[in-house]
PDB file of C-alpha atoms in Angstrom:
ATOM      1  CA  MET S   1      11.064  -1.550  28.861  1.00  0.00           C
ATOM      2  CA  THR S   2      11.780  -2.978  25.503  1.00  0.00           C
ATOM      3  CA  MET S   3      10.393  -0.815  22.663  1.00  0.00           C
ATOM      4  CA  MET S   4       9.358  -1.495  19.123  1.00  0.00           C
ATOM      5  CA  ARG S   5       8.555   0.416  15.965  1.00  0.00           C
ATOM      6  CA  ALA S   6       4.946   0.174  14.702  1.00  0.00           C
ATOM      7  CA  ILE S   7       2.562   1.801  12.284  1.00  0.00           C
ATOM      8  CA  GLN S   8      -0.495   2.923  14.227  1.00  0.00           C
ATOM      9  CA  VAL S   9      -3.825   4.568  13.273  1.00  0.00           C
ATOM     10  CA  PRO S  10      -3.930   6.972  16.241  1.00  0.00           C
ATOM     11  CA  ALA S  11      -7.716   7.584  16.149  1.00  0.00           C
ATOM     12  CA  LYS S  12     -10.687   7.259  13.822  1.00  0.00           C
ATOM     13  CA  GLY S  13     -10.176   9.382  10.780  1.00  0.00           C
ATOM     14  CA  GLU S  14      -6.491  10.077  11.430  1.00  0.00           C
ATOM     15  CA  PRO S  15      -3.623   8.922   9.118  1.00  0.00           C
ATOM     16  CA  MET S  16      -1.242   6.230  10.010  1.00  0.00           C
ATOM     17  CA  LYS S  17       1.936   7.165  11.654  1.00  0.00           C
ATOM     18  CA  LEU S  18       5.249   5.491  12.654  1.00  0.00           C
ATOM     19  CA  VAL S  19       5.496   5.332  16.499  1.00  0.00           C
ATOM     20  CA  GLU S  20       7.734   3.731  19.076  1.00  0.00           C
ATOM     21  CA  ILE S  21       5.784   1.847  21.746  1.00  0.00           C
ATOM     22  CA  PRO S  22       6.422  -0.895  24.260  1.00  0.00           C
ATOM     23  CA  VAL S  23       6.599  -4.516  22.975  1.00  0.00           C
ATOM     24  CA  PRO S  24       3.334  -6.202  23.923  1.00  0.00           C
ATOM     25  CA  VAL S  25       3.355  -9.010  26.456  1.00  0.00           C
ATOM     26  CA  PRO S  26       1.570 -12.236  25.544  1.00  0.00           C
ATOM     27  CA  GLY S  27      -1.337 -13.333  27.735  1.00  0.00           C
ATOM     28  CA  GLU S  28      -2.730 -16.741  28.472  1.00  0.00           C
ATOM     29  CA  GLY S  29      -2.915 -18.938  25.417  1.00  0.00           C
ATOM     30  CA  GLN S  30      -1.031 -16.374  23.300  1.00  0.00           C
ATOM     31  CA  VAL S  31       2.538 -16.069  21.924  1.00  0.00           C
ATOM     32  CA  LEU S  32       4.685 -13.107  21.049  1.00  0.00           C
ATOM     33  CA  LEU S  33       5.779 -12.897  17.458  1.00  0.00           C
ATOM     34  CA  ARG S  34       8.815 -11.195  16.192  1.00  0.00           C
ATOM     35  CA  ILE S  35       7.424 -10.135  12.819  1.00  0.00           C
ATOM     36  CA  GLU S  36       9.405 -10.668   9.711  1.00  0.00           C
ATOM     37  CA  ALA S  37       6.862  -9.647   7.035  1.00  0.00           C
ATOM     38  CA  CYS S  38       3.319  -8.412   6.736  1.00  0.00           C
ATOM     39  CA  GLY S  39       1.176  -8.139   3.617  1.00  0.00           C
ATOM     40  CA  VAL S  40      -0.696  -5.026   2.727  1.00  0.00           C
ATOM     41  CA  CYS S  41      -4.309  -5.931   1.885  1.00  0.00           C
ATOM     42  CA  ASN S  42      -7.516  -4.246   0.870  1.00  0.00           C
ATOM     43  CA  GLY S  43      -9.004  -5.481   4.114  1.00  0.00           C
ATOM     44  CA  ASP S  44      -6.622  -3.225   6.000  1.00  0.00           C
ATOM     45  CA  SER S  45      -8.778  -0.237   4.885  1.00  0.00           C
ATOM     46  CA  MET S  46     -11.322  -1.187   7.550  1.00  0.00           C
ATOM     47  CA  ALA S  47      -9.042  -0.357  10.420  1.00  0.00           C
ATOM     48  CA  ILE S  48      -7.257   2.490   8.515  1.00  0.00           C
ATOM     49  CA  GLY S  49     -10.696   3.929   7.534  1.00  0.00           C
ATOM     50  CA  GLY S  50     -12.087   4.021  11.095  1.00  0.00           C
ATOM     51  CA  ALA S  51     -13.969   0.720  11.469  1.00  0.00           C
ATOM     52  CA  SER S  52     -11.935  -0.662  14.392  1.00  0.00           C
ATOM     53  CA  PRO S  53     -13.825  -0.715  17.711  1.00  0.00           C
ATOM     54  CA  GLU S  54     -10.877   0.711  19.507  1.00  0.00           C
ATOM     55  CA  TYR S  55      -7.999   3.044  18.686  1.00  0.00           C
ATOM     56  CA  PRO S  56      -5.038   3.397  18.539  1.00  0.00           C
ATOM     57  CA  ARG S  57      -4.852   0.295  16.338  1.00  0.00           C
ATOM     58  CA  ILE S  58      -1.982  -1.411  14.381  1.00  0.00           C
ATOM     59  CA  PRO S  59      -3.312  -2.798  11.034  1.00  0.00           C
ATOM     60  CA  GLY S  60      -2.147  -5.843   9.116  1.00  0.00           C
ATOM     61  CA  HIS S  61      -3.623  -9.333   8.858  1.00  0.00           C
ATOM     62  CA  GLU S  62      -1.155 -11.189   6.459  1.00  0.00           C
ATOM     63  CA  VAL S  63       1.545 -11.682   9.131  1.00  0.00           C
ATOM     64  CA  ILE S  64       4.580 -13.971   9.198  1.00  0.00           C
ATOM     65  CA  GLY S  65       6.795 -14.053  12.254  1.00  0.00           C
ATOM     66  CA  ILE S  66       8.982 -16.017  14.627  1.00  0.00           C
ATOM     67  CA  VAL S  67       7.695 -17.291  18.007  1.00  0.00           C
ATOM     68  CA  ASP S  68       9.652 -15.163  20.472  1.00  0.00           C
ATOM     69  CA  GLN S  69       7.889 -15.750  23.820  1.00  0.00           C
ATOM     70  CA  LEU S  70       5.195 -17.985  25.152  1.00  0.00           C
ATOM     71  CA  GLY S  71       2.290 -16.785  27.234  1.00  0.00           C
ATOM     72  CA  HIS S  72       0.985 -18.625  30.252  1.00  0.00           C
ATOM     73  CA  GLY S  73      -0.429 -21.977  29.312  1.00  0.00           C
ATOM     74  CA  SER S  74       0.691 -21.806  25.666  1.00  0.00           C
ATOM     75  CA  LYS S  75       1.900 -25.248  24.610  1.00  0.00           C
ATOM     76  CA  LYS S  76       1.202 -25.548  20.915  1.00  0.00           C
ATOM     77  CA  TRP S  77       4.302 -23.650  19.605  1.00  0.00           C
ATOM     78  CA  GLU S  78       7.901 -23.518  20.536  1.00  0.00           C
ATOM     79  CA  ILE S  79      10.205 -20.519  20.616  1.00  0.00           C
ATOM     80  CA  GLY S  80      11.956 -20.077  17.245  1.00  0.00           C
ATOM     81  CA  GLN S  81       9.211 -21.589  15.074  1.00  0.00           C
ATOM     82  CA  ARG S  82       8.172 -19.491  12.102  1.00  0.00           C
ATOM     83  CA  VAL S  83       4.377 -19.092  11.831  1.00  0.00           C
ATOM     84  CA  GLY S  84       1.710 -17.006  10.088  1.00  0.00           C
ATOM     85  CA  ILE S  85      -1.650 -15.617  10.908  1.00  0.00           C
ATOM     86  CA  GLY S  86      -4.451 -14.268   8.652  1.00  0.00           C
ATOM     87  CA  TRP S  87      -7.748 -12.443   9.096  1.00  0.00           C
ATOM     88  CA  HIS S  88      -9.055 -14.672  11.760  1.00  0.00           C
ATOM     89  CA  GLY S  89      -7.233 -13.893  14.888  1.00  0.00           C
ATOM     90  CA  GLY S  90      -8.700 -16.496  17.209  1.00  0.00           C
ATOM     91  CA  HIS S  91     -11.267 -15.981  20.059  1.00  0.00           C
ATOM     92  CA  ASP S  92     -13.543 -14.188  17.510  1.00  0.00           C
ATOM     93  CA  HIS S  93     -10.978 -11.451  16.881  1.00  0.00           C
ATOM     94  CA  VAL S  94      -9.959 -10.033  13.453  1.00  0.00           C
ATOM     95  CA  THR S  95      -6.312  -9.482  13.150  1.00  0.00           C
ATOM     96  CA  GLY S  96      -5.399  -5.858  12.685  1.00  0.00           C
ATOM     97  CA  LEU S  97      -9.002  -4.720  13.329  1.00  0.00           C
ATOM     98  CA  THR S  98     -10.154  -5.829  16.787  1.00  0.00           C
ATOM     99  CA  ILE S  99      -6.697  -6.663  17.916  1.00  0.00           C
ATOM    100  CA  ASP S 100      -3.384  -5.309  16.883  1.00  0.00           C
ATOM    101  CA  GLY S 101      -1.845  -6.618  13.666  1.00  0.00           C
ATOM    102  CA  GLY S 102       1.377  -6.937  11.742  1.00  0.00           C
ATOM    103  CA  TYR S 103       2.473  -3.436  10.720  1.00  0.00           C
ATOM    104  CA  ALA S 104       4.969  -3.688  13.561  1.00  0.00           C
ATOM    105  CA  GLU S 105       8.154  -5.385  14.807  1.00  0.00           C
ATOM    106  CA  TYR S 106       6.195  -7.442  17.327  1.00  0.00           C
ATOM    107  CA  MET S 107       2.594  -8.557  17.945  1.00  0.00           C
ATOM    108  CA  VAL S 108       0.803 -10.993  20.181  1.00  0.00           C
ATOM    109  CA  ALA S 109      -1.404 -13.725  18.762  1.00  0.00           C
ATOM    110  CA  PHE S 110      -3.654 -16.457  20.033  1.00  0.00           C
ATOM    111  CA  GLU S 111      -1.876 -19.771  19.512  1.00  0.00           C
ATOM    112  CA  GLU S 112      -4.826 -21.578  17.800  1.00  0.00           C
ATOM    113  CA  ALA S 113      -4.912 -18.933  15.063  1.00  0.00           C
ATOM    114  CA  LEU S 114      -1.337 -19.620  13.880  1.00  0.00           C
ATOM    115  CA  THR S 115      -0.163 -21.737  11.028  1.00  0.00           C
ATOM    116  CA  ARG S 116       3.337 -23.226  10.530  1.00  0.00           C
ATOM    117  CA  ILE S 117       5.316 -21.796   7.622  1.00  0.00           C
ATOM    118  CA  PRO S 118       7.628 -24.295   5.897  1.00  0.00           C
ATOM    119  CA  ASP S 119      11.172 -23.415   5.006  1.00  0.00           C
ATOM    120  CA  GLU S 120      10.556 -23.658   1.224  1.00  0.00           C
ATOM    121  CA  VAL S 121       8.779 -20.266   1.144  1.00  0.00           C
ATOM    122  CA  SER S 122      10.231 -16.863   2.166  1.00  0.00           C
ATOM    123  CA  SER S 123       8.520 -14.744   4.776  1.00  0.00           C
ATOM    124  CA  GLU S 124       7.767 -12.025   2.238  1.00  0.00           C
ATOM    125  CA  GLU S 125       6.248 -14.528  -0.217  1.00  0.00           C
ATOM    126  CA  ALA S 126       4.322 -16.387   2.489  1.00  0.00           C
ATOM    127  CA  ALA S 127       2.675 -13.200   3.819  1.00  0.00           C
ATOM    128  CA  PRO S 128       0.042 -12.783   0.974  1.00  0.00           C
ATOM    129  CA  LEU S 129      -0.812 -16.515   1.274  1.00  0.00           C
ATOM    130  CA  MET S 130      -2.304 -15.713   4.698  1.00  0.00           C
ATOM    131  CA  CYS S 131      -5.348 -13.986   3.082  1.00  0.00           C
ATOM    132  CA  ALA S 132      -5.124 -13.438  -0.682  1.00  0.00           C
ATOM    133  CA  GLY S 133      -3.709 -16.826  -1.358  1.00  0.00           C
ATOM    134  CA  GLU S 134      -6.013 -18.774   1.077  1.00  0.00           C
ATOM    135  CA  THR S 135      -9.072 -16.879  -0.153  1.00  0.00           C
ATOM    136  CA  THR S 136      -8.657 -17.851  -3.788  1.00  0.00           C
ATOM    137  CA  PHE S 137      -7.335 -21.318  -3.131  1.00  0.00           C
ATOM    138  CA  SER S 138     -10.225 -22.263  -0.803  1.00  0.00           C
ATOM    139  CA  ALA S 139     -12.808 -20.803  -3.218  1.00  0.00           C
ATOM    140  CA  LEU S 140     -11.553 -23.150  -5.927  1.00  0.00           C
ATOM    141  CA  ARG S 141     -11.006 -26.086  -3.624  1.00  0.00           C
ATOM    142  CA  ASN S 142     -14.519 -25.893  -2.306  1.00  0.00           C
ATOM    143  CA  SER S 143     -16.178 -25.265  -5.652  1.00  0.00           C
ATOM    144  CA  SER S 144     -17.896 -27.871  -7.884  1.00  0.00           C
ATOM    145  CA  ALA S 145     -15.108 -27.837 -10.416  1.00  0.00           C
ATOM    146  CA  ARG S 146     -13.102 -30.955 -10.968  1.00  0.00           C
ATOM    147  CA  PRO S 147      -9.822 -31.625 -12.916  1.00  0.00           C
ATOM    148  CA  GLY S 148     -10.426 -30.908 -16.581  1.00  0.00           C
ATOM    149  CA  ASP S 149     -13.367 -28.558 -16.064  1.00  0.00           C
ATOM    150  CA  LEU S 150     -13.302 -25.028 -17.514  1.00  0.00           C
ATOM    151  CA  VAL S 151     -12.551 -22.499 -14.773  1.00  0.00           C
ATOM    152  CA  ALA S 152     -12.347 -18.753 -15.452  1.00  0.00           C
ATOM    153  CA  VAL S 153     -10.617 -16.083 -13.375  1.00  0.00           C
ATOM    154  CA  SER S 154     -11.901 -12.560 -13.826  1.00  0.00           C
ATOM    155  CA  GLY S 155      -9.341  -9.940 -12.909  1.00  0.00           C
ATOM    156  CA  ILE S 156      -5.637 -10.567 -12.991  1.00  0.00           C
ATOM    157  CA  GLY S 157      -4.517  -8.497  -9.918  1.00  0.00           C
ATOM    158  CA  GLY S 158      -3.565  -9.283  -6.395  1.00  0.00           C
ATOM    159  CA  LEU S 159      -6.129 -12.090  -6.012  1.00  0.00           C
ATOM    160  CA  GLY S 160      -6.430 -13.122  -9.642  1.00  0.00           C
ATOM    161  CA  HIS S 161      -2.802 -13.747 -10.320  1.00  0.00           C
ATOM    162  CA  LEU S 162      -2.781 -16.304  -7.536  1.00  0.00           C
ATOM    163  CA  ALA S 163      -6.054 -17.804  -8.606  1.00  0.00           C
ATOM    164  CA  VAL S 164      -4.820 -18.423 -12.190  1.00  0.00           C
ATOM    165  CA  GLN S 165      -1.792 -20.348 -10.721  1.00  0.00           C
ATOM    166  CA  TYR S 166      -4.037 -22.403  -8.351  1.00  0.00           C
ATOM    167  CA  ALA S 167      -6.416 -23.254 -11.140  1.00  0.00           C
ATOM    168  CA  LYS S 168      -3.737 -24.419 -13.492  1.00  0.00           C
ATOM    169  CA  LYS S 169      -1.917 -26.382 -10.887  1.00  0.00           C
ATOM    170  CA  ALA S 170      -5.265 -27.989  -9.764  1.00  0.00           C
ATOM    171  CA  GLY S 171      -5.758 -29.411 -13.253  1.00  0.00           C
ATOM    172  CA  TYR S 172      -8.468 -27.054 -14.574  1.00  0.00           C
ATOM    173  CA  GLN S 173      -8.769 -25.724 -18.088  1.00  0.00           C
ATOM    174  CA  THR S 174      -7.916 -22.228 -17.004  1.00  0.00           C
ATOM    175  CA  VAL S 175      -9.235 -19.003 -18.561  1.00  0.00           C
ATOM    176  CA  ALA S 176      -7.902 -15.596 -17.519  1.00  0.00           C
ATOM    177  CA  ILE S 177     -10.134 -12.495 -18.162  1.00  0.00           C
ATOM    178  CA  SER S 178      -8.843  -8.942 -17.903  1.00  0.00           C
ATOM    179  CA  ARG S 179      -9.071  -5.608 -19.699  1.00  0.00           C
ATOM    180  CA  GLY S 180      -6.587  -4.941 -22.479  1.00  0.00           C
ATOM    181  CA  SER S 181      -3.875  -7.137 -24.023  1.00  0.00           C
ATOM    182  CA  ASP S 182      -1.036  -6.107 -21.704  1.00  0.00           C
ATOM    183  CA  LYS S 183      -1.745  -8.807 -19.265  1.00  0.00           C
ATOM    184  CA  GLU S 184      -2.025 -11.728 -21.714  1.00  0.00           C
ATOM    185  CA  LYS S 185       1.606 -12.634 -21.736  1.00  0.00           C
ATOM    186  CA  LEU S 186       1.770 -12.732 -17.876  1.00  0.00           C
ATOM    187  CA  ALA S 187      -1.526 -14.619 -17.636  1.00  0.00           C
ATOM    188  CA  ARG S 188      -0.268 -17.327 -19.888  1.00  0.00           C
ATOM    189  CA  GLU S 189       3.083 -17.486 -17.997  1.00  0.00           C
ATOM    190  CA  LEU S 190       1.027 -17.977 -14.818  1.00  0.00           C
ATOM    191  CA  GLY S 191      -0.769 -20.976 -16.374  1.00  0.00           C
ATOM    192  CA  ALA S 192      -3.805 -19.674 -18.273  1.00  0.00           C
ATOM    193  CA  HIS S 193      -4.758 -21.945 -21.303  1.00  0.00           C
ATOM    194  CA  HIS S 194      -6.966 -18.995 -22.715  1.00  0.00           C
ATOM    195  CA  TYR S 195      -6.962 -15.219 -22.323  1.00  0.00           C
ATOM    196  CA  ILE S 196      -9.995 -13.013 -22.866  1.00  0.00           C
ATOM    197  CA  ASP S 197      -9.381  -9.353 -23.451  1.00  0.00           C
ATOM    198  CA  SER S 198     -12.708  -7.878 -22.214  1.00  0.00           C
ATOM    199  CA  ASP S 199     -12.129  -4.607 -24.092  1.00  0.00           C
ATOM    200  CA  LYS S 200     -12.270  -6.511 -27.365  1.00  0.00           C
ATOM    201  CA  GLU S 201     -14.590  -9.466 -26.587  1.00  0.00           C
ATOM    202  CA  ASP S 202     -17.608 -10.349 -24.454  1.00  0.00           C
ATOM    203  CA  PRO S 203     -16.193 -12.778 -21.844  1.00  0.00           C
ATOM    204  CA  ALA S 204     -19.545 -14.510 -21.365  1.00  0.00           C
ATOM    205  CA  GLU S 205     -19.844 -15.172 -25.178  1.00  0.00           C
ATOM    206  CA  VAL S 206     -16.267 -16.551 -25.442  1.00  0.00           C
ATOM    207  CA  LEU S 207     -16.744 -18.776 -22.374  1.00  0.00           C
ATOM    208  CA  LYS S 208     -19.982 -20.123 -23.936  1.00  0.00           C
ATOM    209  CA  ALA S 209     -18.109 -20.814 -27.124  1.00  0.00           C
ATOM    210  CA  LEU S 210     -15.631 -22.810 -25.062  1.00  0.00           C
ATOM    211  CA  GLY S 211     -18.453 -24.873 -23.756  1.00  0.00           C
ATOM    212  CA  GLY S 212     -19.456 -22.826 -20.672  1.00  0.00           C
ATOM    213  CA  ALA S 213     -17.437 -22.390 -17.446  1.00  0.00           C
ATOM    214  CA  LYS S 214     -17.996 -24.779 -14.555  1.00  0.00           C
ATOM    215  CA  VAL S 215     -16.731 -22.045 -12.251  1.00  0.00           C
ATOM    216  CA  ILE S 216     -16.059 -18.416 -12.713  1.00  0.00           C
ATOM    217  CA  LEU S 217     -14.003 -16.750  -9.925  1.00  0.00           C
ATOM    218  CA  ALA S 218     -14.626 -12.991  -9.738  1.00  0.00           C
ATOM    219  CA  THR S 219     -11.708 -11.266  -8.163  1.00  0.00           C
ATOM    220  CA  ALA S 220     -12.266  -7.738  -9.342  1.00  0.00           C
ATOM    221  CA  PRO S 221     -14.755  -5.551  -7.435  1.00  0.00           C
ATOM    222  CA  ASN S 222     -16.879  -4.367 -10.397  1.00  0.00           C
ATOM    223  CA  SER S 223     -20.587  -5.213  -9.962  1.00  0.00           C
ATOM    224  CA  LYS S 224     -21.463  -4.751 -13.653  1.00  0.00           C
ATOM    225  CA  VAL S 225     -18.585  -7.072 -14.782  1.00  0.00           C
ATOM    226  CA  ILE S 226     -19.551  -9.634 -12.140  1.00  0.00           C
ATOM    227  CA  SER S 227     -23.163  -9.679 -13.064  1.00  0.00           C
ATOM    228  CA  SER S 228     -22.412 -10.151 -16.800  1.00  0.00           C
ATOM    229  CA  LEU S 229     -20.237 -13.094 -16.128  1.00  0.00           C
ATOM    230  CA  ILE S 230     -23.135 -15.358 -15.131  1.00  0.00           C
ATOM    231  CA  ASN S 231     -23.986 -15.696 -18.802  1.00  0.00           C
ATOM    232  CA  GLY S 232     -20.662 -17.505 -19.366  1.00  0.00           C
ATOM    233  CA  LEU S 233     -21.543 -20.378 -17.066  1.00  0.00           C
ATOM    234  CA  GLY S 234     -22.239 -23.782 -18.364  1.00  0.00           C
ATOM    235  CA  LYS S 235     -24.988 -25.996 -16.864  1.00  0.00           C
ATOM    236  CA  ASP S 236     -24.892 -26.078 -13.116  1.00  0.00           C
ATOM    237  CA  GLY S 237     -22.111 -23.569 -13.179  1.00  0.00           C
ATOM    238  CA  GLU S 238     -20.979 -21.475 -10.174  1.00  0.00           C
ATOM    239  CA  LEU S 239     -20.101 -17.755 -10.072  1.00  0.00           C
ATOM    240  CA  ILE S 240     -17.966 -17.277  -6.916  1.00  0.00           C
ATOM    241  CA  ILE S 241     -17.266 -13.797  -5.769  1.00  0.00           C
ATOM    242  CA  VAL S 242     -14.137 -13.126  -3.690  1.00  0.00           C
ATOM    243  CA  ALA S 243     -13.791  -9.377  -4.453  1.00  0.00           C
ATOM    244  CA  GLY S 244     -14.992  -6.989  -1.774  1.00  0.00           C
ATOM    245  CA  SER S 245     -17.523  -4.482  -3.177  1.00  0.00           C
ATOM    246  CA  GLY S 246     -20.544  -2.821  -1.720  1.00  0.00           C
ATOM    247  CA  GLU S 247     -22.201  -2.338  -5.137  1.00  0.00           C
ATOM    248  CA  ARG S 248     -25.363  -4.195  -5.924  1.00  0.00           C
ATOM    249  CA  LEU S 249     -25.271  -6.933  -8.558  1.00  0.00           C
ATOM    250  CA  GLU S 250     -27.518  -6.621 -11.573  1.00  0.00           C
ATOM    251  CA  LEU S 251     -29.129 -10.130 -11.754  1.00  0.00           C
ATOM    252  CA  SER S 252     -32.567 -11.400 -12.513  1.00  0.00           C
ATOM    253  CA  ALA S 253     -34.424 -14.607 -11.593  1.00  0.00           C
ATOM    254  CA  MET S 254     -33.891 -15.874 -15.073  1.00  0.00           C
ATOM    255  CA  ASP S 255     -30.112 -15.566 -14.724  1.00  0.00           C
ATOM    256  CA  PHE S 256     -30.339 -18.255 -12.077  1.00  0.00           C
ATOM    257  CA  LEU S 257     -33.148 -20.457 -13.622  1.00  0.00           C
ATOM    258  CA  LYS S 258     -31.690 -20.831 -17.168  1.00  0.00           C
ATOM    259  CA  GLY S 259     -28.548 -22.641 -15.889  1.00  0.00           C
ATOM    260  CA  PRO S 260     -29.525 -23.550 -13.339  1.00  0.00           C
ATOM    261  CA  HIS S 261     -26.777 -21.365 -11.876  1.00  0.00           C
ATOM    262  CA  THR S 262     -25.252 -20.663  -8.431  1.00  0.00           C
ATOM    263  CA  VAL S 263     -23.927 -17.255  -7.335  1.00  0.00           C
ATOM    264  CA  LYS S 264     -22.058 -17.281  -4.028  1.00  0.00           C
ATOM    265  CA  GLY S 265     -19.296 -15.562  -2.162  1.00  0.00           C
ATOM    266  CA  SER S 266     -16.253 -17.054  -0.497  1.00  0.00           C
ATOM    267  CA  PHE S 267     -14.435 -15.440   2.321  1.00  0.00           C
ATOM    268  CA  THR S 268     -11.036 -16.113   3.946  1.00  0.00           C
ATOM    269  CA  GLY S 269     -10.851 -19.073   6.233  1.00  0.00           C
ATOM    270  CA  GLN S 270      -9.484 -20.196   9.549  1.00  0.00           C
ATOM    271  CA  ALA S 271      -5.989 -21.426  10.409  1.00  0.00           C
ATOM    272  CA  LYS S 272      -6.549 -24.960   9.004  1.00  0.00           C
ATOM    273  CA  GLU S 273      -7.611 -23.455   5.664  1.00  0.00           C
ATOM    274  CA  VAL S 274      -4.587 -21.246   5.658  1.00  0.00           C
ATOM    275  CA  GLU S 275      -2.446 -24.225   6.371  1.00  0.00           C
ATOM    276  CA  ALA S 276      -3.863 -26.120   3.329  1.00  0.00           C
ATOM    277  CA  ALA S 277      -3.357 -23.204   1.030  1.00  0.00           C
ATOM    278  CA  VAL S 278       0.356 -22.877   2.234  1.00  0.00           C
ATOM    279  CA  ARG S 279       0.914 -26.592   1.837  1.00  0.00           C
ATOM    280  CA  PHE S 280      -0.536 -26.646  -1.728  1.00  0.00           C
ATOM    281  CA  SER S 281       1.471 -23.554  -2.697  1.00  0.00           C
ATOM    282  CA  VAL S 282       4.684 -25.089  -1.553  1.00  0.00           C
ATOM    283  CA  LEU S 283       3.920 -28.459  -3.117  1.00  0.00           C
ATOM    284  CA  THR S 284       2.989 -26.953  -6.613  1.00  0.00           C
ATOM    285  CA  ASP S 285       5.343 -23.988  -6.523  1.00  0.00           C
ATOM    286  CA  VAL S 286       2.655 -21.269  -6.507  1.00  0.00           C
ATOM    287  CA  ARG S 287       4.120 -17.934  -5.362  1.00  0.00           C
ATOM    288  CA  PRO S 288       2.696 -14.349  -5.218  1.00  0.00           C
ATOM    289  CA  MET S 289       4.338 -11.578  -7.267  1.00  0.00           C
ATOM    290  CA  ILE S 290       5.326  -8.970  -4.652  1.00  0.00           C
ATOM    291  CA  GLU S 291       6.680  -5.529  -4.128  1.00  0.00           C
ATOM    292  CA  VAL S 292       8.585  -5.170  -0.790  1.00  0.00           C
ATOM    293  CA  PHE S 293       8.571  -2.011   1.291  1.00  0.00           C
ATOM    294  CA  PRO S 294      10.219  -1.187   4.667  1.00  0.00           C
ATOM    295  CA  LEU S 295       8.028  -0.574   7.665  1.00  0.00           C
ATOM    296  CA  ASP S 296       8.419   3.219   7.523  1.00  0.00           C
ATOM    297  CA  LYS S 297       6.932   3.153   3.961  1.00  0.00           C
ATOM    298  CA  ALA S 298       3.692   1.539   4.984  1.00  0.00           C
ATOM    299  CA  SER S 299       1.582   4.472   3.946  1.00  0.00           C
ATOM    300  CA  GLU S 300       3.182   4.491   0.544  1.00  0.00           C
ATOM    301  CA  ALA S 301       2.617   0.736   0.183  1.00  0.00           C
ATOM    302  CA  TYR S 302      -1.043   1.002   1.287  1.00  0.00           C
ATOM    303  CA  GLU S 303      -1.761   3.867  -1.162  1.00  0.00           C
ATOM    304  CA  LYS S 304      -0.182   2.069  -4.008  1.00  0.00           C
ATOM    305  CA  MET S 305      -2.142  -1.100  -3.153  1.00  0.00           C
ATOM    306  CA  MET S 306      -5.445   0.804  -2.903  1.00  0.00           C
ATOM    307  CA  SER S 307      -4.864   2.473  -6.359  1.00  0.00           C
ATOM    308  CA  ALA S 308      -3.990  -0.898  -7.876  1.00  0.00           C
ATOM    309  CA  LYS S 309      -0.477   0.248  -8.820  1.00  0.00           C
ATOM    310  CA  THR S 310       1.252  -2.639  -7.100  1.00  0.00           C
ATOM    311  CA  ARG S 311       2.114  -5.789  -9.209  1.00  0.00           C
ATOM    312  CA  PHE S 312       0.631  -7.476  -7.397  1.00  0.00           C
ATOM    313  CA  ARG S 313       0.931  -7.683  -3.654  1.00  0.00           C
ATOM    314  CA  ALA S 314       2.620  -5.124  -1.358  1.00  0.00           C
ATOM    315  CA  VAL S 315       4.500  -6.582   1.553  1.00  0.00           C
ATOM    316  CA  LEU S 316       6.185  -4.794   4.530  1.00  0.00           C
ATOM    317  CA  SER S 317       9.511  -6.400   5.456  1.00  0.00           C
ATOM    318  CA  MET S 318      11.016  -5.641   8.925  1.00  0.00           C
ATOM    319  CA  SER S 319      14.515  -6.442   7.627  1.00  0.00           C
ATOM    320  CA  LYS S 320      14.389  -4.042   4.715  1.00  0.00           C
TER     321      LYS S 320
END
């Protein structure tokens, strides 16, 4: 029996541990992936925190791997192709939550949930595009903003540093918003035309002075900050939330009526949306800033990500 290394959550409430378990066998319509890289995302906290319906569970939903074996009836992919998979695992599954994910040397995946990964991007850089990249890209792509419009990105972290790049490459007048002046240089290097230090200025007032934002993308999970941003929208502007937070927003009816304004959320998409994000990233040379860890350092990578000490995406590499 062929064995593999994997990071498992043994049971609800128990910490992750490195184990050696049999390599899984792909079923009908599935493929076996030899994993090259897996991003470490805030969404992994659901499985790690006890929300999986079944344990033990292997987390990880930003997965890049090589097709190693085909299950019965699998015809979409060929052995040797490099593919990726994100949050949506196919057949109503969530990768790394309801089925095992990518904190391992191998995993099985439903073939329709996979996306081809082009040669121009490394596996470690491609991994965050499966969720963080696709989420921010699709939020902007499906927004009401058009080239030349003022688009603001609130929060220059794991999501925001990608969103700024996408906004610039899509032709928007791009505004980056963050606390302190230490991120201004980076934000401008990523493509921001304007930088707002929220410690010194009211972002909504500055955006209004710039003519009002057509779209504000909220990537930091702070309900008070998100709520205040609505005042920086221009006429018929959109506040789009991609940051996961359980805190209630502080909005009144007038906040919507005086625009009129729209407040909505945007969640990660299916394989076709992931494919579009990857294609645009390669075409426009958008890349995540990553910190790479070996598989046995998964707990360290996760804790560093959760405490916002990673600049800006943590990635597990099986070859490191």
